[in-house]
mmCIF file of C-alpha atoms in Angstrom:
data_model
loop_
_atom_site.group_PDB
_atom_site.id
_atom_site.type_symbol
_atom_site.label_atom_id
_atom_site.label_comp_id
_atom_site.label_asym_id
_atom_site.label_seq_id
_atom_site.Cartn_x
_atom_site.Cartn_y
_atom_site.Cartn_z
ATOM 1 C CA GLN A 27 78.664 93.604 99.354
ATOM 2 C CA VAL A 28 79.826 97.177 99.679
ATOM 3 C CA GLN A 29 80.191 99.135 96.451
ATOM 4 C CA LEU A 30 81.397 102.673 95.873
ATOM 5 C CA GLN A 31 80.869 104.876 92.826
ATOM 6 C CA GLU A 32 82.414 108.258 92.138
ATOM 7 C CA SER A 33 80.546 110.916 90.181
ATOM 8 C CA GLY A 34 81.177 114.480 89.128
ATOM 9 C CA PRO A 35 82.451 116.690 86.310
ATOM 10 C CA GLY A 36 85.327 115.338 84.276
ATOM 11 C CA LEU A 37 86.593 118.790 83.334
ATOM 12 C CA VAL A 38 87.285 121.693 85.672
ATOM 13 C CA LYS A 39 88.743 125.075 84.795
ATOM 14 C CA PRO A 40 91.891 126.335 86.512
ATOM 15 C CA SER A 41 91.232 128.289 89.732
ATOM 16 C CA GLU A 42 87.765 126.751 90.081
ATOM 17 C CA THR A 43 86.534 124.112 92.524
ATOM 18 C CA LEU A 44 86.625 120.377 91.850
ATOM 19 C CA SER A 45 83.572 118.637 93.322
ATOM 20 C CA LEU A 46 83.079 114.884 93.445
ATOM 21 C CA THR A 47 80.592 112.632 95.185
ATOM 22 C CA CYS A 48 80.988 109.014 96.257
ATOM 23 C CA THR A 49 77.803 106.974 96.563
ATOM 24 C CA VAL A 50 78.053 103.999 98.914
ATOM 25 C CA SER A 51 75.761 100.996 98.553
ATOM 26 C CA GLY A 52 75.566 97.870 100.662
ATOM 27 C CA ASP A 53 76.791 99.466 103.876
ATOM 28 C CA PRO A 54 75.524 102.394 105.927
ATOM 29 C CA ILE A 55 77.896 105.316 105.724
ATOM 30 C CA SER A 56 77.281 105.880 109.428
ATOM 31 C CA SER A 57 80.094 103.500 110.257
ATOM 32 C CA TYR A 58 83.733 103.178 109.218
ATOM 33 C CA TYR A 59 85.952 105.887 107.856
ATOM 34 C CA TRP A 60 85.642 106.992 104.221
ATOM 35 C CA SER A 61 88.493 108.318 102.158
ATOM 36 C CA TRP A 62 89.513 110.004 98.923
ATOM 37 C CA ILE A 63 92.670 109.054 97.025
ATOM 38 C CA ARG A 64 93.994 110.324 93.710
ATOM 39 C CA GLN A 65 96.537 109.306 91.084
ATOM 40 C CA PRO A 66 97.916 111.930 88.684
ATOM 41 C CA PRO A 67 98.941 110.575 85.266
ATOM 42 C CA GLY A 68 102.225 108.694 85.542
ATOM 43 C CA LYS A 69 102.522 109.300 89.287
ATOM 44 C CA GLU A 70 101.874 107.393 92.494
ATOM 45 C CA LEU A 71 98.660 107.220 94.461
ATOM 46 C CA GLU A 72 98.175 110.057 96.942
ATOM 47 C CA TRP A 73 95.945 109.936 100.018
ATOM 48 C CA ILE A 74 93.775 113.072 100.114
ATOM 49 C CA GLY A 75 91.911 112.637 103.377
ATOM 50 C CA TYR A 76 89.173 110.876 105.308
ATOM 51 C CA ILE A 77 85.903 111.537 107.064
ATOM 52 C CA TYR A 78 84.318 109.578 109.909
ATOM 53 C CA PHE A 79 80.561 109.339 110.330
ATOM 54 C CA THR A 80 80.803 111.733 113.260
ATOM 55 C CA GLY A 81 82.060 114.321 110.813
ATOM 56 C CA SER A 82 85.656 114.314 112.003
ATOM 57 C CA THR A 83 88.178 114.652 109.207
ATOM 58 C CA ASP A 84 91.890 114.471 108.528
ATOM 59 C CA TYR A 85 93.613 115.692 105.414
ATOM 60 C CA ASN A 86 96.950 115.343 103.668
ATOM 61 C CA PRO A 87 98.933 118.428 104.723
ATOM 62 C CA SER A 88 99.907 118.990 101.086
ATOM 63 C CA LEU A 89 96.241 119.653 100.247
ATOM 64 C CA LYS A 90 94.787 120.682 103.602
ATOM 65 C CA SER A 91 94.377 124.366 102.769
ATOM 66 C CA ARG A 92 92.259 123.573 99.689
ATOM 67 C CA VAL A 93 90.283 120.427 100.514
ATOM 68 C CA THR A 94 87.014 119.695 102.268
ATOM 69 C CA ILE A 95 85.438 116.267 102.711
ATOM 70 C CA SER A 96 81.842 116.085 103.879
ATOM 71 C CA LEU A 97 79.144 113.463 104.172
ATOM 72 C CA ASP A 98 75.407 113.177 103.620
ATOM 73 C CA THR A 99 74.094 110.258 105.643
ATOM 74 C CA SER A 100 70.574 110.635 104.228
ATOM 75 C CA LYS A 101 71.913 109.855 100.758
ATOM 76 C CA ASN A 102 74.678 107.487 101.924
ATOM 77 C CA GLN A 103 77.201 109.687 100.150
ATOM 78 C CA PHE A 104 80.378 111.538 100.949
ATOM 79 C CA SER A 105 81.933 114.308 98.907
ATOM 80 C CA LEU A 106 85.204 115.963 98.019
ATOM 81 C CA LYS A 107 85.757 119.620 97.267
ATOM 82 C CA LEU A 108 89.160 120.870 96.144
ATOM 83 C CA ASN A 109 89.376 124.561 95.427
ATOM 84 C CA SER A 110 91.767 126.715 93.427
ATOM 85 C CA VAL A 111 92.685 123.806 91.166
ATOM 86 C CA THR A 112 95.607 123.825 88.750
ATOM 87 C CA ALA A 113 96.805 121.409 86.082
ATOM 88 C CA ALA A 114 98.664 119.554 88.850
ATOM 89 C CA ASP A 115 95.294 118.440 90.219
ATOM 90 C CA THR A 116 94.514 116.498 87.042
ATOM 91 C CA ALA A 117 94.178 112.905 88.229
ATOM 92 C CA VAL A 118 91.992 109.870 88.588
ATOM 93 C CA TYR A 119 90.117 110.339 91.842
ATOM 94 C CA TYR A 120 89.052 107.307 93.882
ATOM 95 C CA CYS A 121 86.845 106.946 96.910
ATOM 96 C CA ALA A 122 87.346 104.050 99.307
ATOM 97 C CA ARG A 123 86.373 102.710 102.705
ATOM 98 C CA LEU A 124 89.186 103.077 105.202
ATOM 99 C CA VAL A 125 90.091 100.705 108.039
ATOM 100 C CA HIS A 126 93.854 101.451 108.144
ATOM 101 C CA TRP A 127 93.661 99.896 104.702
ATOM 102 C CA PHE A 128 91.457 100.836 101.788
ATOM 103 C CA ASP A 129 88.744 98.375 100.848
ATOM 104 C CA PRO A 130 86.759 98.471 98.711
ATOM 105 C CA TRP A 131 87.527 101.186 96.172
ATOM 106 C CA GLY A 132 85.413 102.853 93.556
ATOM 107 C CA GLN A 133 86.424 102.514 89.915
ATOM 108 C CA GLY A 134 87.756 106.039 89.875
ATOM 109 C CA THR A 135 86.898 109.086 87.827
ATOM 110 C CA LEU A 136 89.283 111.134 85.710
ATOM 111 C CA VAL A 137 89.212 114.837 86.403
ATOM 112 C CA THR A 138 91.095 117.072 84.010
ATOM 113 C CA VAL A 139 91.918 120.650 84.910
ATOM 114 C CA SER A 140 92.033 122.701 81.751
ATOM 115 C CA SER A 141 90.603 125.881 80.308
ATOM 116 C CA GLN B 8 106.752 112.501 103.905
ATOM 117 C CA SER B 9 108.038 110.857 100.712
ATOM 118 C CA ALA B 10 106.348 108.064 98.853
ATOM 119 C CA LEU B 11 107.412 104.535 99.720
ATOM 120 C CA THR B 12 109.932 103.150 97.229
ATOM 121 C CA GLN B 13 108.907 100.318 94.933
ATOM 122 C CA PRO B 14 110.718 98.984 91.866
ATOM 123 C CA ALA B 15 109.189 100.438 88.722
ATOM 124 C CA SER B 16 108.815 97.057 87.072
ATOM 125 C CA VAL B 17 109.187 93.359 87.779
ATOM 126 C CA SER B 18 108.679 90.548 85.302
ATOM 127 C CA GLY B 19 108.446 86.790 85.445
ATOM 128 C CA SER B 20 107.360 83.761 83.462
ATOM 129 C CA PRO B 21 104.156 81.857 84.140
ATOM 130 C CA GLY B 22 104.557 79.557 87.131
ATOM 131 C CA GLN B 23 107.463 81.496 88.598
ATOM 132 C CA SER B 24 107.500 83.368 91.873
ATOM 133 C CA ILE B 25 108.318 87.049 92.079
ATOM 134 C CA THR B 26 108.780 89.379 95.034
ATOM 135 C CA LEU B 27 107.922 93.063 95.067
ATOM 136 C CA SER B 28 109.563 95.308 97.619
ATOM 137 C CA CYS B 29 108.233 98.413 99.350
ATOM 138 C CA THR B 30 110.782 100.444 101.274
ATOM 139 C CA GLY B 31 109.816 103.122 103.735
ATOM 140 C CA THR B 32 111.269 104.500 106.934
ATOM 141 C CA SER B 33 111.180 103.905 110.674
ATOM 142 C CA SER B 34 108.292 106.387 110.792
ATOM 143 C CA ASP B 35 105.960 104.346 108.629
ATOM 144 C CA VAL B 36 106.690 100.796 107.413
ATOM 145 C CA GLY B 37 109.153 100.118 110.214
ATOM 146 C CA ASN B 38 106.985 101.540 112.967
ATOM 147 C CA TYR B 39 103.602 99.967 112.272
ATOM 148 C CA ASN B 40 102.327 96.574 111.172
ATOM 149 C CA LEU B 41 99.899 98.355 108.858
ATOM 150 C CA VAL B 42 101.225 97.835 105.351
ATOM 151 C CA SER B 43 98.628 97.007 102.711
ATOM 152 C CA TRP B 44 99.015 95.922 99.105
ATOM 153 C CA TYR B 45 96.732 96.586 96.143
ATOM 154 C CA GLN B 46 96.452 95.086 92.682
ATOM 155 C CA HIS B 47 95.304 97.510 90.008
ATOM 156 C CA HIS B 48 94.293 96.669 86.481
ATOM 157 C CA PRO B 49 94.035 100.058 84.695
ATOM 158 C CA GLY B 50 90.486 101.290 84.353
ATOM 159 C CA THR B 51 89.211 99.183 87.225
ATOM 160 C CA ALA B 52 88.950 99.607 90.970
ATOM 161 C CA PRO B 53 92.155 98.773 92.853
ATOM 162 C CA LYS B 54 91.802 95.530 94.807
ATOM 163 C CA LEU B 55 93.059 94.882 98.338
ATOM 164 C CA LEU B 56 95.416 91.894 98.389
ATOM 165 C CA ILE B 57 97.118 92.126 101.775
ATOM 166 C CA TYR B 58 96.436 94.085 104.955
ATOM 167 C CA GLU B 59 98.296 94.367 108.259
ATOM 168 C CA GLY B 60 101.423 93.264 106.428
ATOM 169 C CA SER B 61 100.552 89.629 105.851
ATOM 170 C CA LYS B 62 96.811 89.032 106.137
ATOM 171 C CA ARG B 63 94.731 88.095 103.108
ATOM 172 C CA PRO B 64 91.104 89.186 102.767
ATOM 173 C CA SER B 65 88.563 86.508 102.053
ATOM 174 C CA GLY B 66 88.588 85.611 98.369
ATOM 175 C CA VAL B 67 92.190 86.623 97.649
ATOM 176 C CA SER B 68 94.300 83.820 96.217
ATOM 177 C CA THR B 69 96.805 82.133 98.541
ATOM 178 C CA ARG B 70 99.373 82.781 95.794
ATOM 179 C CA PHE B 71 99.710 86.272 97.257
ATOM 180 C CA SER B 72 101.645 86.619 100.498
ATOM 181 C CA GLY B 73 103.070 89.545 102.424
ATOM 182 C CA SER B 74 105.907 90.017 104.870
ATOM 183 C CA LYS B 75 108.041 92.712 106.447
ATOM 184 C CA SER B 76 111.606 93.125 107.595
ATOM 185 C CA GLY B 77 112.655 96.374 109.167
ATOM 186 C CA ASN B 78 111.604 99.266 106.963
ATOM 187 C CA THR B 79 110.868 97.080 103.930
ATOM 188 C CA ALA B 80 107.648 95.237 103.194
ATOM 189 C CA SER B 81 107.387 92.593 100.505
ATOM 190 C CA LEU B 82 104.671 91.029 98.387
ATOM 191 C CA THR B 83 105.357 87.606 96.884
ATOM 192 C CA ILE B 84 103.312 86.275 93.998
ATOM 193 C CA SER B 85 103.810 82.558 93.551
ATOM 194 C CA GLY B 86 102.743 80.519 90.554
ATOM 195 C CA LEU B 87 102.624 83.633 88.384
ATOM 196 C CA GLN B 88 99.637 83.731 86.027
ATOM 197 C CA ALA B 89 98.803 85.920 83.049
ATOM 198 C CA GLU B 90 96.004 87.566 85.027
ATOM 199 C CA ASP B 91 98.564 88.806 87.568
ATOM 200 C CA GLU B 92 99.861 91.317 85.037
ATOM 201 C CA ALA B 93 98.877 94.608 86.653
ATOM 202 C CA ASP B 94 100.157 97.499 88.727
ATOM 203 C CA TYR B 95 100.822 96.832 92.405
ATOM 204 C CA HIS B 96 100.819 99.498 95.094
ATOM 205 C CA CYS B 97 101.847 99.316 98.728
ATOM 206 C CA CYS B 98 100.585 101.656 101.425
ATOM 207 C CA SER B 99 101.582 102.249 105.028
ATOM 208 C CA TYR B 100 99.990 103.993 107.954
ATOM 209 C CA ALA B 101 102.397 106.670 109.170
ATOM 210 C CA GLY B 102 100.747 107.806 112.374
ATOM 211 C CA SER B 103 99.557 111.224 113.399
ATOM 212 C CA GLY B 104 103.066 112.396 114.248
ATOM 213 C CA THR B 105 104.341 112.053 110.693
ATOM 214 C CA PRO B 106 101.749 113.441 108.292
ATOM 215 C CA PRO B 107 100.270 112.472 105.961
ATOM 216 C CA LEU B 108 98.501 109.694 107.820
ATOM 217 C CA TYR B 109 98.803 107.248 104.912
ATOM 218 C CA VAL B 110 101.604 107.065 102.374
ATOM 219 C CA PHE B 111 101.559 105.040 99.182
ATOM 220 C CA GLY B 112 104.384 103.460 97.251
ATOM 221 C CA THR B 113 105.623 104.524 93.847
ATOM 222 C CA GLY B 114 103.986 101.468 92.265
ATOM 223 C CA THR B 115 105.334 98.400 90.466
ATOM 224 C CA LYS B 116 104.213 97.203 87.064
ATOM 225 C CA VAL B 117 104.272 93.417 86.897
ATOM 226 C CA THR B 118 104.707 91.873 83.472
ATOM 227 C CA VAL B 119 104.091 88.196 82.798
ATOM 228 C CA LEU B 120 106.432 87.116 80.016
#
């Protein structure tokens, strides 16, 4: 059974870089697409982007200039970096496996942007 | 690309059936048979209920069913149970010509009376 778990700092200062890692167990990361999704407080879910095991990526145009998704096959992990964060980037961040639908998901991690 | 439109809240009594709507456009919901639905109890991982509009993953109750008509997808929960009280999100593939690639709905909170 595939399981995903997000990890990373829960507090990031404005203008700095948000960095999160998703650890995948039960399935080699060298297959499927892997994605990041976020949900700001009181708002809808927002797709951030995906990475394929080949390294190819696609990002939400609204975040494209600030986001990088990468993977580490040796650790069966993929990561998210979002730079120049503001309070608007405060959200619960989820990682998920992507097959044109998202399944399964991690439990999510709250990242707050505040000084 | 705007979020798909879902009613903010829907309620029903135990045993009843309720239907949640998810309205998009001819660029997303109406153009692809790739609508998915997720059940989300706060603090837990969202759970896939329906994919490709009407297919249920193994292990998902048959009380959940999906359909689509034009630019609107629907999720029906039959035999409503207390455990169904949660947030429900739809999502549609929008294709590479209409970024972003995936667009989510505004979310519906289901309350079991």
